[in-house]
Short mmCIF file of C-alpha atoms in Angstrom, two decimals:
data_model
loop_
_atom_site.label_atom_id
_atom_site.label_comp_id
_atom_site.label_asym_id
_atom_site.label_seq_id
_atom_site.Cartn_x
_atom_site.Cartn_y
_atom_site.Cartn_z
CA MET D 1063 61.16 116.58 73.37
CA LEU D 1064 62.09 120.00 74.74
CA LYS D 1065 60.18 119.24 77.95
CA LYS D 1066 62.56 116.38 78.69
CA PHE D 1067 65.58 118.61 78.83
CA LEU D 1068 66.73 121.58 80.83
CA VAL D 1069 68.84 123.88 78.70
CA ILE D 1070 71.55 125.80 80.47
CA LEU D 1071 73.00 128.72 78.56
CA ILE D 1072 76.64 129.55 79.23
CA LEU D 1073 78.24 132.70 77.87
CA LYS D 1074 81.94 132.34 77.13
CA LYS D 1075 83.27 135.90 76.97
CA SER D 1076 86.59 134.93 75.40
CA PHE D 1077 84.87 133.51 72.31
CA LYS D 1078 81.72 135.66 72.50
CA LYS D 1079 79.63 132.60 71.63
CA TYR D 1080 76.78 130.77 73.31
CA LYS D 1081 77.18 127.13 74.26
CA TYR D 1082 74.28 124.81 75.13
CA ILE D 1083 74.62 121.94 77.58
CA PHE D 1084 71.70 119.54 77.84
CA TYR D 1085 70.72 117.79 81.05
CA ASN D 1086 68.12 115.08 81.58
CA LYS D 1087 65.56 115.11 84.41
CA LYS D 1088 68.02 113.53 86.88
CA GLY D 1089 70.57 116.25 86.21
CA TYR D 1090 73.01 114.07 84.23
CA ASN D 1091 75.07 115.88 81.61
CA LEU D 1092 74.19 114.40 78.21
CA LYS D 1093 77.18 115.92 76.43
CA LEU D 1094 79.34 113.25 74.78
CA SER D 1095 83.12 113.08 75.17
CA ASN D 1096 85.40 113.50 72.16
CA SER D 1097 86.06 109.75 71.97
CA SER D 1098 82.33 108.95 72.15
CA LYS D 1099 81.64 111.38 69.30
CA LEU D 1100 84.34 109.69 67.24
CA LEU D 1101 82.82 106.28 67.90
CA ILE D 1102 79.34 107.47 66.91
CA LYS D 1103 80.75 108.82 63.63
CA ASN D 1104 82.06 105.32 62.87
CA ILE D 1105 79.03 103.40 64.08
CA ASN D 1106 78.70 101.54 60.77
CA MET D 1107 81.81 99.51 61.68
CA PHE D 1108 79.81 97.57 64.26
CA LYS D 1109 76.18 98.44 63.50
CA ASP D 1110 74.95 94.87 62.90
CA LYS D 1111 77.56 93.06 65.01
CA LYS D 1112 77.25 91.17 68.30
CA VAL D 1113 79.08 93.71 70.41
CA LEU D 1114 80.60 93.63 73.87
CA PHE D 1115 81.23 97.09 75.38
CA SER D 1116 83.70 97.47 78.24
CA GLY D 1117 86.07 99.98 79.83
CA TYR D 1118 85.59 103.51 81.11
CA PHE D 1119 82.00 104.74 80.76
CA GLN D 1120 81.86 108.51 81.24
CA ASP D 1121 78.74 109.63 79.35
CA PHE D 1122 75.51 108.41 77.78
CA LEU D 1123 77.16 106.91 74.69
CA LEU D 1124 75.32 103.61 75.12
CA LYS D 1125 71.96 105.36 74.86
CA LYS D 1126 72.93 106.61 71.41
CA ILE D 1127 73.66 103.11 70.06
CA LYS D 1128 70.85 101.00 68.66
CA ASN D 1129 71.87 97.37 68.54
CA ASN D 1130 69.72 94.27 69.03
CA PHE D 1131 72.65 92.29 70.41
CA LEU D 1132 74.62 94.47 72.79
CA LYS D 1133 76.38 93.24 75.92
CA ILE D 1134 77.78 95.69 78.46
CA HIS D 1135 80.58 94.70 80.82
CA LEU D 1136 80.44 96.85 83.98
CA GLN D 1137 83.80 97.16 85.74
CA LYS D 1138 82.32 99.60 88.24
CA TYR D 1139 78.87 99.54 89.79
CA HIS D 1140 78.23 103.28 89.38
CA TYR D 1141 78.62 102.98 85.58
CA LYS D 1142 75.12 101.53 85.67
CA LYS D 1143 73.72 105.08 85.70
CA PHE D 1144 74.90 105.48 82.08
CA VAL D 1145 72.88 102.46 80.91
CA SER D 1146 69.20 102.67 79.93
CA LYS D 1147 66.84 100.43 81.89
CA LYS D 1148 65.94 98.45 78.79
CA ASN D 1149 69.61 97.38 78.57
CA PHE D 1150 69.85 96.19 82.19
CA LYS D 1151 69.21 92.65 80.96
CA ASN D 1152 72.36 92.95 78.83
CA LEU D 1153 74.67 93.85 81.74
CA ILE D 1154 77.62 91.64 82.64
CA TYR D 1155 78.80 92.57 86.12
CA ASP D 1156 82.53 92.10 86.59
CA SER D 1157 81.90 89.94 89.65
CA LYS D 1158 80.20 87.36 87.38
CA PHE D 1159 82.47 87.84 84.36
CA LYS D 1160 84.22 84.48 84.77
CA LYS D 1161 80.93 82.57 84.43
CA TYR D 1162 79.82 84.27 81.21
CA SER D 1163 80.24 82.69 77.74
CA PHE D 1164 81.50 84.94 74.92
CA LYS D 1165 80.98 82.51 72.04
CA LYS D 1166 78.36 84.73 70.39
CA ILE D 1167 80.45 87.92 70.62
CA ASN D 1168 82.13 88.92 67.33
CA PHE D 1169 83.05 92.53 68.13
CA VAL D 1170 84.59 94.11 71.25
CA ILE D 1171 84.70 97.86 71.93
CA TYR D 1172 86.91 98.94 74.81
CA LEU D 1173 86.70 102.51 76.16
CA TRP D 1174 90.17 103.52 77.32
CA SER D 1175 90.81 105.10 80.76
CA LYS D 1176 93.88 106.96 82.01
CA ASN D 1177 95.19 103.94 83.98
CA LYS D 1178 97.28 101.88 81.53
CA LEU D 1179 97.81 98.99 83.93
CA GLU D 1180 94.09 98.79 84.68
CA ASN D 1181 93.30 98.86 80.95
CA TYR D 1182 95.81 96.11 80.22
CA PHE D 1183 94.49 93.98 83.11
CA HIS D 1184 90.86 94.17 81.93
CA MET D 1185 91.66 93.85 78.23
CA ASN D 1186 93.76 90.74 78.91
CA LYS D 1187 90.85 89.27 80.86
CA ILE D 1188 88.34 90.05 78.08
CA PHE D 1189 90.52 88.98 75.15
CA SER D 1190 91.28 85.64 76.81
CA LYS D 1191 87.57 84.75 76.56
CA ILE D 1192 86.70 85.81 73.02
CA LEU D 1193 87.03 83.66 69.90
CA LEU D 1194 89.76 83.99 67.26
CA ASN D 1195 89.05 86.58 64.53
CA THR D 1196 86.85 88.64 66.87
CA LYS D 1197 87.19 92.29 65.81
CA ILE D 1198 88.28 94.84 68.41
CA ILE D 1199 88.09 98.63 68.72
CA ILE D 1200 90.03 100.58 71.35
CA ILE D 1201 89.01 104.23 71.62
CA GLY D 1202 90.00 107.05 73.95
CA GLU D 1203 91.24 110.58 74.50
CA ASN D 1204 94.82 111.21 73.34
CA ASN D 1205 95.84 112.76 76.65
CA SER D 1206 94.80 109.56 78.47
CA GLY D 1207 97.59 107.63 76.75
CA VAL D 1208 95.40 105.68 74.31
CA ASN D 1209 98.16 105.78 71.69
CA SER D 1210 100.23 103.42 73.84
CA VAL D 1211 97.80 100.61 72.94
CA LYS D 1212 99.80 99.97 69.77
CA ASN D 1213 102.48 98.49 72.06
CA PHE D 1214 100.02 96.02 73.65
CA PHE D 1215 99.23 92.55 72.25
CA LYS D 1216 101.56 93.02 69.25
CA SER D 1217 101.76 89.33 68.33
CA SER D 1218 98.16 88.37 69.17
CA ILE D 1219 96.27 91.42 67.84
CA GLY D 1220 98.47 94.21 66.44
CA PHE D 1221 96.38 97.36 66.92
CA LYS D 1222 96.53 100.09 64.26
CA LYS D 1223 95.12 103.61 64.39
CA ILE D 1224 92.54 103.89 61.63
CA LYS D 1225 90.47 106.90 62.74
CA TYR D 1226 91.06 110.04 64.74
CA GLY D 1227 88.93 112.94 65.87
CA VAL D 1228 89.16 115.96 68.14
CA LYS D 1229 91.84 114.96 70.68
CA SER D 1230 90.83 111.30 70.37
CA SER D 1231 91.91 108.18 68.49
CA LEU D 1232 90.36 104.89 67.36
CA TYR D 1233 92.49 101.75 67.10
CA TYR D 1234 91.40 98.59 65.32
CA GLY D 1235 92.55 94.97 65.32
CA PHE D 1236 91.34 91.39 65.51
CA LEU D 1237 92.35 88.42 67.64
CA LYS D 1238 94.89 86.35 65.69
CA LYS D 1239 96.35 84.30 68.53
CA LYS D 1240 94.87 82.92 71.75
CA ILE D 1241 95.54 85.01 74.87
CA PHE D 1242 95.86 83.46 78.33
CA PHE D 1243 94.89 85.32 81.49
CA ASN D 1244 96.25 84.63 84.97
CA LYS D 1245 94.94 87.00 87.67
CA LYS D 1246 97.64 85.92 90.15
CA LYS D 1247 100.45 87.54 88.17
CA TYR D 1248 98.85 90.97 88.60
CA TYR D 1249 98.69 90.90 92.41
CA LYS D 1250 100.76 93.25 94.54
CA GLN D 1251 100.97 92.90 98.32
CA HIS D 1252 101.81 95.68 100.77
CA GLN D 1253 102.34 95.45 104.51
CA TYR D 1254 101.46 98.12 107.05
CA ASN D 1255 101.59 97.75 110.86
CA LYS D 1256 101.68 93.94 110.70
CA LYS D 1257 98.63 93.85 108.41
CA PHE D 1258 98.73 92.64 104.80
CA PHE D 1259 96.88 94.05 101.81
CA LYS D 1260 96.48 92.65 98.30
CA PHE D 1261 95.97 94.94 95.32
CA LEU D 1262 95.10 94.52 91.64
CA PRO D 1263 95.54 97.17 88.90
CA GLY D 1264 92.97 99.94 89.25
CA VAL D 1265 92.67 99.54 93.02
CA PHE D 1266 93.65 102.69 94.92
CA GLY D 1267 97.08 102.10 96.47
CA TYR D 1268 98.23 99.51 93.91
CA LYS D 1269 101.74 100.98 93.48
CA LYS D 1270 102.05 102.01 97.13
CA ILE D 1271 99.71 102.72 100.02
CA ASP D 1272 98.39 106.25 99.84
CA GLU D 1273 100.04 108.71 102.26
CA ALA D 1274 96.72 110.39 103.13
CA SER D 1275 95.34 106.99 104.19
CA LYS D 1276 98.40 106.37 106.37
CA TYR D 1277 97.97 109.79 107.94
CA PHE D 1278 94.31 109.09 108.69
CA VAL D 1279 94.91 105.76 110.47
CA LYS D 1280 97.44 107.45 112.78
CA ASN D 1281 94.59 109.64 113.99
CA LYS D 1282 93.74 109.08 117.67
CA LYS D 1283 90.52 111.13 117.83
CA PHE D 1284 88.14 108.19 118.14
CA LYS D 1285 85.78 107.03 120.88
CA LYS D 1286 86.50 103.80 122.75
CA PHE D 1287 83.39 102.12 121.35
CA TYR D 1288 81.20 102.43 118.23
CA LYS D 1289 78.21 100.20 117.72
CA LYS D 1290 78.20 100.51 113.91
CA ILE D 1291 80.89 101.91 111.58
CA LEU D 1292 80.79 102.62 107.84
CA ASP D 1293 83.81 103.07 105.56
CA ILE D 1294 82.42 104.75 102.44
CA GLY D 1295 84.42 104.26 99.22
CA SER D 1296 86.60 101.78 101.08
CA GLY D 1297 88.75 100.58 98.16
CA SER D 1298 91.10 97.87 99.42
CA GLY D 1299 89.71 98.27 102.97
CA PHE D 1300 92.96 99.77 104.22
CA LEU D 1301 91.37 102.40 106.49
CA LEU D 1302 89.06 100.23 108.59
CA ILE D 1303 91.33 97.18 108.61
CA SER D 1304 94.17 99.37 109.94
CA LEU D 1305 91.91 101.11 112.49
CA CYS D 1306 90.21 98.02 113.94
CA ASP D 1307 92.64 97.75 116.85
CA LYS D 1308 92.08 101.36 117.97
CA PHE D 1309 88.51 100.95 119.24
CA LYS D 1310 85.84 98.38 119.98
CA TYR D 1311 82.86 97.92 117.69
CA LYS D 1312 79.85 95.72 117.11
CA LYS D 1313 79.43 95.97 113.32
CA ILE D 1314 81.55 97.16 110.39
CA VAL D 1315 80.23 97.92 106.89
CA LEU D 1316 82.45 98.79 103.93
CA SER D 1317 80.98 100.30 100.75
CA GLU D 1318 82.77 100.20 97.39
CA SER D 1319 81.77 100.78 93.74
CA CYS D 1320 84.69 99.23 91.80
CA TYR D 1321 84.35 95.45 91.39
CA THR D 1322 88.14 94.91 91.30
CA SER D 1323 88.52 96.87 94.55
CA PHE D 1324 85.60 94.95 96.03
CA TYR D 1325 87.30 91.65 95.20
CA CYS D 1326 90.53 92.80 96.91
CA LEU D 1327 88.53 94.19 99.84
CA LYS D 1328 87.00 90.78 100.56
CA LYS D 1329 90.43 89.13 100.23
CA ASN D 1330 91.98 91.63 102.66
CA LEU D 1331 89.23 91.26 105.26
CA LYS D 1332 89.71 87.50 105.22
CA LYS D 1333 93.52 87.72 105.25
CA ASN D 1334 93.49 89.99 108.32
CA ASN D 1335 90.72 88.06 110.12
CA ILE D 1336 88.28 90.97 110.16
CA ASN D 1337 84.61 90.12 110.48
CA ALA D 1338 82.81 92.76 108.40
CA ASN D 1339 80.04 93.33 105.88
CA PRO D 1340 81.34 94.53 102.45
CA ILE D 1341 78.68 96.01 100.14
CA ILE D 1342 78.94 96.89 96.45
CA SER D 1343 77.34 100.34 96.22
CA ASN D 1344 77.46 103.67 94.42
CA ILE D 1345 78.32 105.69 97.51
CA PHE D 1346 75.20 105.24 99.71
CA SER D 1347 72.93 103.69 97.05
CA ASN D 1348 72.81 100.23 98.69
CA ILE D 1349 73.25 101.36 102.32
CA LYS D 1350 70.05 100.80 104.31
CA GLU D 1351 70.98 101.62 107.92
CA LYS D 1352 72.44 104.35 110.15
CA PHE D 1353 75.87 104.44 111.80
CA ASP D 1354 77.70 105.86 114.79
CA LEU D 1355 80.81 106.63 112.71
CA ILE D 1356 81.40 107.19 108.99
CA ILE D 1357 84.96 107.45 107.68
CA SER D 1358 86.27 108.18 104.19
CA ASN D 1359 89.28 109.09 102.08
CA PRO D 1360 87.24 110.15 99.03
CA PRO D 1361 88.66 110.28 95.49
CA ILE D 1362 89.49 113.71 94.07
CA HIS D 1363 89.94 112.66 90.44
CA GLU D 1364 87.55 111.32 87.83
CA ASN D 1365 89.77 109.69 85.22
CA LEU D 1366 91.97 112.59 83.97
CA LYS D 1367 90.02 115.41 85.60
CA PHE D 1368 90.26 116.82 89.10
CA SER D 1369 86.84 116.41 90.69
CA MET D 1370 85.45 116.87 94.21
CA LYS D 1371 82.04 115.59 93.11
CA THR D 1372 82.23 112.25 94.96
CA ALA D 1373 83.59 113.83 98.13
CA LEU D 1374 80.88 116.48 98.17
CA ASN D 1375 78.18 113.86 97.54
CA ILE D 1376 79.49 111.83 100.48
CA ILE D 1377 79.30 114.90 102.73
CA LYS D 1378 75.85 115.90 101.48
CA GLU D 1379 74.28 112.44 101.88
CA SER D 1380 76.11 111.28 105.03
CA LYS D 1381 73.77 113.07 107.46
CA LYS D 1382 70.94 110.68 106.43
CA TYR D 1383 73.08 107.70 107.41
CA LEU D 1384 74.32 108.92 110.79
CA LYS D 1385 72.56 108.29 114.07
CA LYS D 1386 71.92 111.21 116.39
CA ASN D 1387 75.29 112.32 117.82
CA GLY D 1388 77.02 110.13 115.23
CA GLU D 1389 80.18 111.50 113.63
CA ILE D 1390 81.89 111.65 110.25
CA GLN D 1391 85.65 111.89 109.72
CA ILE D 1392 87.14 112.67 106.31
CA VAL D 1393 90.77 113.07 105.25
CA SER D 1394 91.90 115.34 102.41
CA ILE D 1395 95.03 116.93 101.02
CA SER D 1396 95.75 120.26 102.70
CA SER D 1397 95.16 122.31 99.54
CA LEU D 1398 91.48 121.26 99.55
CA SER D 1399 88.88 122.30 102.07
CA TYR D 1400 85.69 120.49 103.04
CA PHE D 1401 85.14 122.80 106.02
CA LYS D 1402 82.33 124.95 104.55
CA ASN D 1403 80.55 121.94 103.08
CA LEU D 1404 80.58 120.02 106.37
CA LYS D 1405 79.60 123.13 108.33
CA LYS D 1406 76.67 123.71 106.00
CA ILE D 1407 75.32 120.16 106.40
CA PHE D 1408 76.08 119.54 110.10
CA LYS D 1409 76.25 123.11 111.50
CA ASN D 1410 79.59 122.14 113.05
CA CYS D 1411 83.04 121.13 111.84
CA LYS D 1412 86.59 121.11 113.13
CA ILE D 1413 89.97 120.06 111.84
CA ILE D 1414 91.18 117.47 114.36
CA LYS D 1415 94.58 116.78 112.81
CA GLN D 1416 96.68 118.49 110.14
CA ASN D 1417 100.16 119.00 108.75
CA ASN D 1418 101.56 120.58 105.59
CA LEU D 1419 100.14 117.80 103.44
CA PHE D 1420 96.86 116.57 104.93
CA LYS D 1421 93.82 117.51 107.05
CA ILE D 1422 91.28 115.41 108.91
CA TYR D 1423 87.80 116.88 109.35
CA GLN D 1424 85.24 115.88 111.97
CA SER D 1425 81.53 116.74 112.21
CA PHE D 1426 78.76 115.49 114.50
CA ASN D 1427 75.10 114.90 113.70
CA TYR D 1428 73.62 116.85 116.63
CA TYR D 1429 70.43 117.92 114.83
#
């Protein structure tokens, strides 16, 4: 067993103790979150049940659960990395959620994320499909707002906290009254430069269009023609849809991991009469060609935590997907810097536009 893991020893001087973190061969951290540990401690609640898992997957919790009837609802494509290959047959992709029957499910476990509106949207969708008396667990970190779940579905479920652990809580209830779900009531529409964009909860820009994205599309440092363009982590598609009038192009590809964002992306392309190729992908995982231009406004948070991991992965991998003399342009808040990372990969980088709030970086694939 020891051969399967790389043990990294970290010395914390303040506590004068040693802490072990275990990684698998692919470099994934196998440490469980507080909420996952709490769920494992209470595994007997659902051990022999027909369980549907959904929500925010952040660790390898599912690999710790042995259950002969386990269904896994993936809201985001990149969550697939947390699922063992033997469970791939049990995956319910959010894009096909509407077609799936939940008659055999008698227990739902929802992993809470920081976005209350997104949680409510997905829970409403799930609970509208399950049978009466189906048991439900909601579990999450206290600082993510999980305790607000007691205010949701009061008449139809009535969640009560029955367990708590280190900075985490477990709420329990069962479906007492039928819930109806109508996706249309969750839509928000924003307009920018005579273009229209639809958003659902969990899609970046739902409350208002991001200022960094607006700053990027005002950028004039583009060529007159690009044969192929890629928007990586495109979200609602705001960047490329807004930029389409600034240059000529032959082909546009938009890559997105979140199924809700992907749904809105396709709606927005159609609404604005943009002929493009949207692809569901974990960054570059399903991208098979090279481009003349790659653009991105990468996320800098992973649930509650600040994280540049996605942005740095985009920079690191992008060289493989650029043609010779192709370019990448990335926008960031001014307090962050991608300069050294881009310079390391491309041997060149310059800031082509900046103010007190934002910066736009540009690098070329000369080598």
